[in-house]
Amino acid sequence: MKATLTNYRQSPRKVRLVAHAVKGKSVEQAEVQLSYMPKRAADPIKKLIKSAVANAAKDGINTEGLIIKNIEVNQGLVMKRFMPRAMGVAKPIRKKMSHVTVALSEKSAEKIKNNSKPHSAKASRGNK
């Protein structure tokens, strides 16, 4: 239940903003959120999530209730271009690419958050 996007022509720093917004959400919630997101990376990530769902369906897994377990953005290739500067000097311009990997998992009942731990930060301090 994985899908990868390699050499996506946008810097990883910009793509991570979109990736962290949908991490841990259900596939349906993520697709709705990406539809209304104004970032350029939203459409390719939405397409990548759909590809991961199709991979899960191909493996015989029920696509209802899938969540985005992990979405990882790493740096890919770097295109190097040069810009002429003053006094005949050429300065480099680095155009970075991204590798995006999406892993899906099935939602389980065990992931219900337990809020039974008391938060007693004030109780640990002594009264003075």
Short mmCIF file of N, CA and C in Angstrom, two decimals:
data_model
loop_
_atom_site.label_atom_id
_atom_site.label_comp_id
_atom_site.label_asym_id
_atom_site.label_seq_id
_atom_site.Cartn_x
_atom_site.Cartn_y
_atom_site.Cartn_z
N MET A 1 0.82 -1.18 0.00
CA MET A 1 0.00 0.00 0.00
C MET A 1 0.86 1.24 0.00
N LYS A 2 1.78 1.25 -0.96
CA LYS A 2 2.69 2.38 -1.10
C LYS A 2 2.61 2.91 -2.51
N ALA A 3 3.03 4.16 -2.64
CA ALA A 3 3.17 4.77 -3.96
C ALA A 3 4.29 5.80 -3.85
N THR A 4 5.04 5.96 -4.92
CA THR A 4 6.15 6.92 -4.91
C THR A 4 6.06 7.85 -6.10
N LEU A 5 6.51 9.05 -5.87
CA LEU A 5 6.63 10.07 -6.91
C LEU A 5 8.09 10.51 -6.90
N THR A 6 8.79 10.27 -7.99
CA THR A 6 10.21 10.59 -8.03
C THR A 6 10.47 11.77 -8.96
N ASN A 7 11.47 12.53 -8.60
CA ASN A 7 11.93 13.68 -9.37
C ASN A 7 10.81 14.66 -9.69
N TYR A 8 10.00 14.97 -8.68
CA TYR A 8 8.98 16.00 -8.83
C TYR A 8 9.68 17.35 -8.78
N ARG A 9 9.44 18.18 -9.75
CA ARG A 9 10.21 19.40 -9.98
C ARG A 9 9.73 20.56 -9.10
N GLN A 10 9.87 20.37 -7.79
CA GLN A 10 9.62 21.43 -6.82
C GLN A 10 10.47 21.12 -5.60
N SER A 11 10.89 22.13 -4.89
CA SER A 11 11.81 21.91 -3.78
C SER A 11 11.13 21.15 -2.66
N PRO A 12 11.87 20.29 -1.96
CA PRO A 12 11.29 19.48 -0.90
C PRO A 12 10.71 20.32 0.24
N ARG A 13 11.28 21.45 0.50
CA ARG A 13 10.79 22.31 1.58
C ARG A 13 9.36 22.76 1.33
N LYS A 14 9.03 23.07 0.08
CA LYS A 14 7.68 23.51 -0.27
C LYS A 14 6.70 22.34 -0.29
N VAL A 15 7.18 21.18 -0.71
CA VAL A 15 6.32 20.00 -0.78
C VAL A 15 5.99 19.48 0.62
N ARG A 16 6.94 19.61 1.56
CA ARG A 16 6.72 19.14 2.93
C ARG A 16 5.58 19.88 3.61
N LEU A 17 5.36 21.14 3.27
CA LEU A 17 4.25 21.90 3.85
C LEU A 17 2.91 21.22 3.55
N VAL A 18 2.77 20.73 2.33
CA VAL A 18 1.54 20.06 1.93
C VAL A 18 1.48 18.65 2.53
N ALA A 19 2.62 17.97 2.55
CA ALA A 19 2.65 16.59 3.03
C ALA A 19 2.31 16.51 4.52
N HIS A 20 2.83 17.42 5.32
CA HIS A 20 2.56 17.39 6.75
C HIS A 20 1.11 17.75 7.07
N ALA A 21 0.44 18.45 6.16
CA ALA A 21 -0.95 18.83 6.39
C ALA A 21 -1.89 17.64 6.31
N VAL A 22 -1.53 16.60 5.55
CA VAL A 22 -2.43 15.46 5.36
C VAL A 22 -1.96 14.19 6.07
N LYS A 23 -0.80 14.22 6.69
CA LYS A 23 -0.27 13.03 7.36
C LYS A 23 -1.16 12.63 8.53
N GLY A 24 -1.51 11.35 8.61
CA GLY A 24 -2.33 10.83 9.69
C GLY A 24 -3.83 10.95 9.46
N LYS A 25 -4.26 11.55 8.38
CA LYS A 25 -5.69 11.72 8.10
C LYS A 25 -6.19 10.56 7.26
N SER A 26 -7.50 10.43 7.20
CA SER A 26 -8.07 9.42 6.32
C SER A 26 -7.91 9.88 4.88
N VAL A 27 -8.02 8.94 3.96
CA VAL A 27 -7.83 9.25 2.55
C VAL A 27 -8.89 10.24 2.06
N GLU A 28 -10.12 10.07 2.53
CA GLU A 28 -11.19 10.95 2.11
C GLU A 28 -10.96 12.38 2.60
N GLN A 29 -10.57 12.52 3.87
CA GLN A 29 -10.29 13.84 4.42
C GLN A 29 -9.13 14.50 3.70
N ALA A 30 -8.10 13.72 3.40
CA ALA A 30 -6.92 14.26 2.74
C ALA A 30 -7.25 14.76 1.34
N GLU A 31 -8.07 14.01 0.59
CA GLU A 31 -8.43 14.42 -0.76
C GLU A 31 -9.24 15.70 -0.75
N VAL A 32 -10.15 15.84 0.21
CA VAL A 32 -10.95 17.06 0.30
C VAL A 32 -10.05 18.25 0.65
N GLN A 33 -9.16 18.04 1.62
CA GLN A 33 -8.28 19.13 2.02
C GLN A 33 -7.34 19.54 0.89
N LEU A 34 -6.83 18.58 0.14
CA LEU A 34 -5.92 18.89 -0.96
C LEU A 34 -6.66 19.58 -2.12
N SER A 35 -7.95 19.32 -2.27
CA SER A 35 -8.72 19.96 -3.33
C SER A 35 -8.81 21.47 -3.14
N TYR A 36 -8.85 21.90 -1.88
CA TYR A 36 -9.00 23.32 -1.59
C TYR A 36 -7.70 24.01 -1.18
N MET A 37 -6.60 23.29 -1.22
CA MET A 37 -5.32 23.86 -0.83
C MET A 37 -4.72 24.65 -1.99
N PRO A 38 -4.25 25.88 -1.76
CA PRO A 38 -3.75 26.71 -2.86
C PRO A 38 -2.31 26.42 -3.27
N LYS A 39 -1.66 25.44 -2.68
CA LYS A 39 -0.26 25.12 -3.00
C LYS A 39 -0.17 24.32 -4.30
N ARG A 40 0.94 24.51 -5.03
CA ARG A 40 1.13 23.82 -6.30
C ARG A 40 1.33 22.32 -6.11
N ALA A 41 1.91 21.92 -4.98
CA ALA A 41 2.19 20.51 -4.73
C ALA A 41 0.95 19.72 -4.35
N ALA A 42 -0.18 20.38 -4.13
CA ALA A 42 -1.39 19.69 -3.67
C ALA A 42 -1.91 18.70 -4.72
N ASP A 43 -1.93 19.08 -5.98
CA ASP A 43 -2.46 18.20 -7.02
C ASP A 43 -1.62 16.94 -7.22
N PRO A 44 -0.28 17.03 -7.33
CA PRO A 44 0.50 15.80 -7.47
C PRO A 44 0.41 14.88 -6.26
N ILE A 45 0.31 15.44 -5.05
CA ILE A 45 0.20 14.60 -3.86
C ILE A 45 -1.18 13.94 -3.81
N LYS A 46 -2.20 14.64 -4.24
CA LYS A 46 -3.55 14.06 -4.30
C LYS A 46 -3.56 12.89 -5.29
N LYS A 47 -2.91 13.08 -6.42
CA LYS A 47 -2.82 12.03 -7.43
C LYS A 47 -2.02 10.83 -6.90
N LEU A 48 -0.98 11.11 -6.12
CA LEU A 48 -0.16 10.05 -5.54
C LEU A 48 -0.95 9.24 -4.52
N ILE A 49 -1.78 9.90 -3.72
CA ILE A 49 -2.63 9.20 -2.75
C ILE A 49 -3.63 8.30 -3.46
N LYS A 50 -4.20 8.80 -4.56
CA LYS A 50 -5.12 7.97 -5.35
C LYS A 50 -4.41 6.75 -5.93
N SER A 51 -3.16 6.93 -6.30
CA SER A 51 -2.36 5.82 -6.82
C SER A 51 -2.11 4.78 -5.73
N ALA A 52 -1.84 5.23 -4.51
CA ALA A 52 -1.62 4.30 -3.40
C ALA A 52 -2.91 3.54 -3.08
N VAL A 53 -4.07 4.21 -3.18
CA VAL A 53 -5.36 3.53 -2.95
C VAL A 53 -5.59 2.49 -4.04
N ALA A 54 -5.24 2.81 -5.28
CA ALA A 54 -5.39 1.85 -6.38
C ALA A 54 -4.46 0.65 -6.18
N ASN A 55 -3.26 0.90 -5.65
CA ASN A 55 -2.34 -0.20 -5.35
C ASN A 55 -2.91 -1.10 -4.26
N ALA A 56 -3.56 -0.51 -3.27
CA ALA A 56 -4.18 -1.29 -2.20
C ALA A 56 -5.34 -2.12 -2.75
N ALA A 57 -6.14 -1.53 -3.63
CA ALA A 57 -7.26 -2.27 -4.22
C ALA A 57 -6.75 -3.42 -5.08
N LYS A 58 -5.65 -3.21 -5.75
CA LYS A 58 -5.06 -4.26 -6.59
C LYS A 58 -4.57 -5.44 -5.75
N ASP A 59 -4.12 -5.13 -4.51
CA ASP A 59 -3.65 -6.18 -3.61
C ASP A 59 -4.80 -6.87 -2.87
N GLY A 60 -6.04 -6.44 -3.12
CA GLY A 60 -7.19 -7.08 -2.50
C GLY A 60 -7.55 -6.52 -1.13
N ILE A 61 -7.08 -5.33 -0.81
CA ILE A 61 -7.36 -4.71 0.49
C ILE A 61 -8.57 -3.79 0.33
N ASN A 62 -9.43 -3.78 1.33
CA ASN A 62 -10.61 -2.92 1.31
C ASN A 62 -10.15 -1.47 1.39
N THR A 63 -10.58 -0.65 0.43
CA THR A 63 -10.11 0.73 0.37
C THR A 63 -10.89 1.66 1.28
N GLU A 64 -11.97 1.18 1.88
CA GLU A 64 -12.73 1.99 2.83
C GLU A 64 -11.97 2.06 4.15
N GLY A 65 -11.83 3.24 4.69
CA GLY A 65 -11.20 3.39 6.00
C GLY A 65 -9.69 3.38 5.99
N LEU A 66 -9.07 3.64 4.84
CA LEU A 66 -7.61 3.72 4.80
C LEU A 66 -7.17 5.08 5.34
N ILE A 67 -6.05 5.08 6.04
CA ILE A 67 -5.48 6.33 6.54
C ILE A 67 -4.07 6.47 5.99
N ILE A 68 -3.58 7.70 5.97
CA ILE A 68 -2.22 7.97 5.51
C ILE A 68 -1.29 7.75 6.69
N LYS A 69 -0.66 6.60 6.70
CA LYS A 69 0.22 6.22 7.81
C LYS A 69 1.48 7.07 7.82
N ASN A 70 2.07 7.23 6.65
CA ASN A 70 3.32 7.99 6.56
C ASN A 70 3.41 8.62 5.18
N ILE A 71 3.87 9.85 5.15
CA ILE A 71 4.16 10.51 3.88
C ILE A 71 5.51 11.18 4.05
N GLU A 72 6.42 10.82 3.18
CA GLU A 72 7.81 11.22 3.34
C GLU A 72 8.27 12.00 2.11
N VAL A 73 8.93 13.12 2.33
CA VAL A 73 9.44 13.93 1.24
C VAL A 73 10.95 14.05 1.40
N ASN A 74 11.67 13.57 0.41
CA ASN A 74 13.13 13.62 0.42
C ASN A 74 13.62 14.40 -0.79
N GLN A 75 14.86 14.85 -0.69
CA GLN A 75 15.45 15.60 -1.80
C GLN A 75 15.87 14.65 -2.91
N GLY A 76 15.60 15.02 -4.13
CA GLY A 76 15.98 14.23 -5.29
C GLY A 76 17.18 14.84 -5.98
N LEU A 77 17.16 14.80 -7.29
CA LEU A 77 18.25 15.36 -8.08
C LEU A 77 18.27 16.89 -7.96
N VAL A 78 19.41 17.48 -8.28
CA VAL A 78 19.53 18.93 -8.29
C VAL A 78 20.05 19.34 -9.66
N MET A 79 19.22 20.14 -10.38
CA MET A 79 19.69 20.68 -11.66
C MET A 79 20.52 21.91 -11.36
N LYS A 80 21.66 22.02 -12.01
CA LYS A 80 22.53 23.16 -11.77
C LYS A 80 22.56 24.05 -13.02
N ARG A 81 22.18 25.28 -12.83
CA ARG A 81 22.19 26.28 -13.89
C ARG A 81 23.07 27.43 -13.42
N PHE A 82 23.47 28.27 -14.34
CA PHE A 82 24.35 29.38 -13.97
C PHE A 82 23.76 30.70 -14.44
N MET A 83 23.92 31.72 -13.62
CA MET A 83 23.42 33.07 -13.90
C MET A 83 24.62 34.01 -13.98
N PRO A 84 24.74 34.77 -15.06
CA PRO A 84 25.85 35.72 -15.14
C PRO A 84 25.70 36.83 -14.10
N ARG A 85 26.79 37.15 -13.44
CA ARG A 85 26.81 38.20 -12.42
C ARG A 85 27.85 39.24 -12.80
N ALA A 86 28.12 40.12 -11.89
CA ALA A 86 29.03 41.23 -12.16
C ALA A 86 30.47 40.77 -12.40
N MET A 87 31.20 41.53 -13.17
CA MET A 87 32.63 41.33 -13.46
C MET A 87 32.91 39.98 -14.09
N GLY A 88 31.99 39.48 -14.93
CA GLY A 88 32.23 38.26 -15.69
C GLY A 88 32.18 36.99 -14.87
N VAL A 89 31.52 37.02 -13.73
CA VAL A 89 31.44 35.84 -12.87
C VAL A 89 30.11 35.15 -13.11
N ALA A 90 30.12 33.82 -13.06
CA ALA A 90 28.88 33.04 -13.17
C ALA A 90 28.58 32.42 -11.81
N LYS A 91 27.39 32.66 -11.28
CA LYS A 91 26.98 32.09 -10.00
C LYS A 91 25.99 30.96 -10.25
N PRO A 92 26.07 29.88 -9.44
CA PRO A 92 25.18 28.74 -9.67
C PRO A 92 23.77 28.99 -9.14
N ILE A 93 22.80 28.38 -9.83
CA ILE A 93 21.42 28.32 -9.37
C ILE A 93 21.08 26.85 -9.25
N ARG A 94 20.64 26.43 -8.09
CA ARG A 94 20.32 25.02 -7.85
C ARG A 94 18.82 24.83 -7.88
N LYS A 95 18.34 24.03 -8.82
CA LYS A 95 16.91 23.75 -8.95
C LYS A 95 16.67 22.34 -8.40
N LYS A 96 16.06 22.28 -7.22
CA LYS A 96 15.93 21.02 -6.51
C LYS A 96 14.67 20.26 -6.91
N MET A 97 14.75 18.94 -6.79
CA MET A 97 13.62 18.06 -7.06
C MET A 97 13.30 17.27 -5.80
N SER A 98 12.11 16.69 -5.78
CA SER A 98 11.65 15.97 -4.60
C SER A 98 11.28 14.54 -4.94
N HIS A 99 11.47 13.65 -3.95
CA HIS A 99 10.96 12.29 -4.00
C HIS A 99 9.91 12.19 -2.90
N VAL A 100 8.69 11.80 -3.25
CA VAL A 100 7.60 11.70 -2.28
C VAL A 100 7.16 10.24 -2.21
N THR A 101 7.03 9.71 -0.98
CA THR A 101 6.58 8.35 -0.76
C THR A 101 5.38 8.38 0.18
N VAL A 102 4.30 7.70 -0.20
CA VAL A 102 3.10 7.63 0.62
C VAL A 102 2.87 6.18 1.02
N ALA A 103 2.62 5.97 2.32
CA ALA A 103 2.27 4.64 2.84
C ALA A 103 0.91 4.73 3.51
N LEU A 104 0.02 3.82 3.13
CA LEU A 104 -1.32 3.79 3.70
C LEU A 104 -1.46 2.59 4.63
N SER A 105 -2.37 2.69 5.59
CA SER A 105 -2.68 1.55 6.45
C SER A 105 -4.17 1.56 6.75
N GLU A 106 -4.63 0.42 7.24
CA GLU A 106 -6.05 0.30 7.58
C GLU A 106 -6.29 0.88 8.96
N LYS A 107 -7.41 1.56 9.10
CA LYS A 107 -7.78 2.13 10.39
C LYS A 107 -8.20 1.00 11.32
N SER A 108 -7.67 1.01 12.54
CA SER A 108 -8.04 -0.03 13.48
C SER A 108 -8.61 0.58 14.75
N ALA A 109 -9.33 -0.23 15.50
CA ALA A 109 -9.96 0.25 16.74
C ALA A 109 -8.94 0.48 17.84
N GLU A 110 -7.73 -0.04 17.68
CA GLU A 110 -6.71 0.11 18.70
C GLU A 110 -6.12 1.51 18.76
N LYS A 111 -6.36 2.30 17.73
CA LYS A 111 -5.74 3.62 17.67
C LYS A 111 -6.57 4.70 18.35
N ILE A 112 -7.51 4.28 19.21
CA ILE A 112 -8.28 5.26 19.96
C ILE A 112 -7.37 5.84 21.03
N LYS A 113 -7.33 7.15 21.09
CA LYS A 113 -6.42 7.79 22.03
C LYS A 113 -6.94 7.65 23.45
N ASN A 114 -6.05 7.27 24.35
CA ASN A 114 -6.38 7.19 25.76
C ASN A 114 -5.95 8.47 26.43
N ASN A 115 -6.90 9.19 26.96
CA ASN A 115 -6.61 10.42 27.68
C ASN A 115 -6.77 10.20 29.18
N SER A 116 -6.45 8.99 29.62
CA SER A 116 -6.64 8.67 31.03
C SER A 116 -5.49 9.18 31.91
N LYS A 117 -4.39 9.59 31.32
CA LYS A 117 -3.27 10.09 32.11
C LYS A 117 -3.59 11.47 32.64
N PRO A 118 -3.49 11.66 33.95
CA PRO A 118 -3.77 13.00 34.49
C PRO A 118 -2.61 13.94 34.22
N HIS A 119 -2.93 15.15 33.86
CA HIS A 119 -1.92 16.16 33.63
C HIS A 119 -1.81 16.99 34.89
N SER A 120 -0.87 16.64 35.72
CA SER A 120 -0.74 17.33 37.00
C SER A 120 0.60 18.06 37.07
N ALA A 121 0.77 19.04 36.20
CA ALA A 121 2.00 19.81 36.20
C ALA A 121 2.07 20.71 37.43
N LYS A 122 0.92 21.24 37.84
CA LYS A 122 0.90 22.12 39.01
C LYS A 122 1.07 21.31 40.30
N ALA A 123 0.59 20.07 40.30
CA ALA A 123 0.67 19.27 41.51
C ALA A 123 2.11 18.86 41.82
N SER A 124 2.96 18.79 40.79
CA SER A 124 4.34 18.38 41.04
C SER A 124 5.17 19.52 41.64
N ARG A 125 4.74 20.75 41.44
CA ARG A 125 5.45 21.87 42.03
C ARG A 125 5.05 22.02 43.50
N GLY A 126 5.98 22.40 44.31
CA GLY A 126 5.67 22.60 45.71
C GLY A 126 5.08 23.98 45.94
N ASN A 127 4.22 24.09 46.93
CA ASN A 127 3.66 25.39 47.29
C ASN A 127 4.66 26.16 48.13
N LYS A 128 4.91 27.39 47.78
CA LYS A 128 5.89 28.19 48.51
C LYS A 128 5.23 29.37 49.17
#
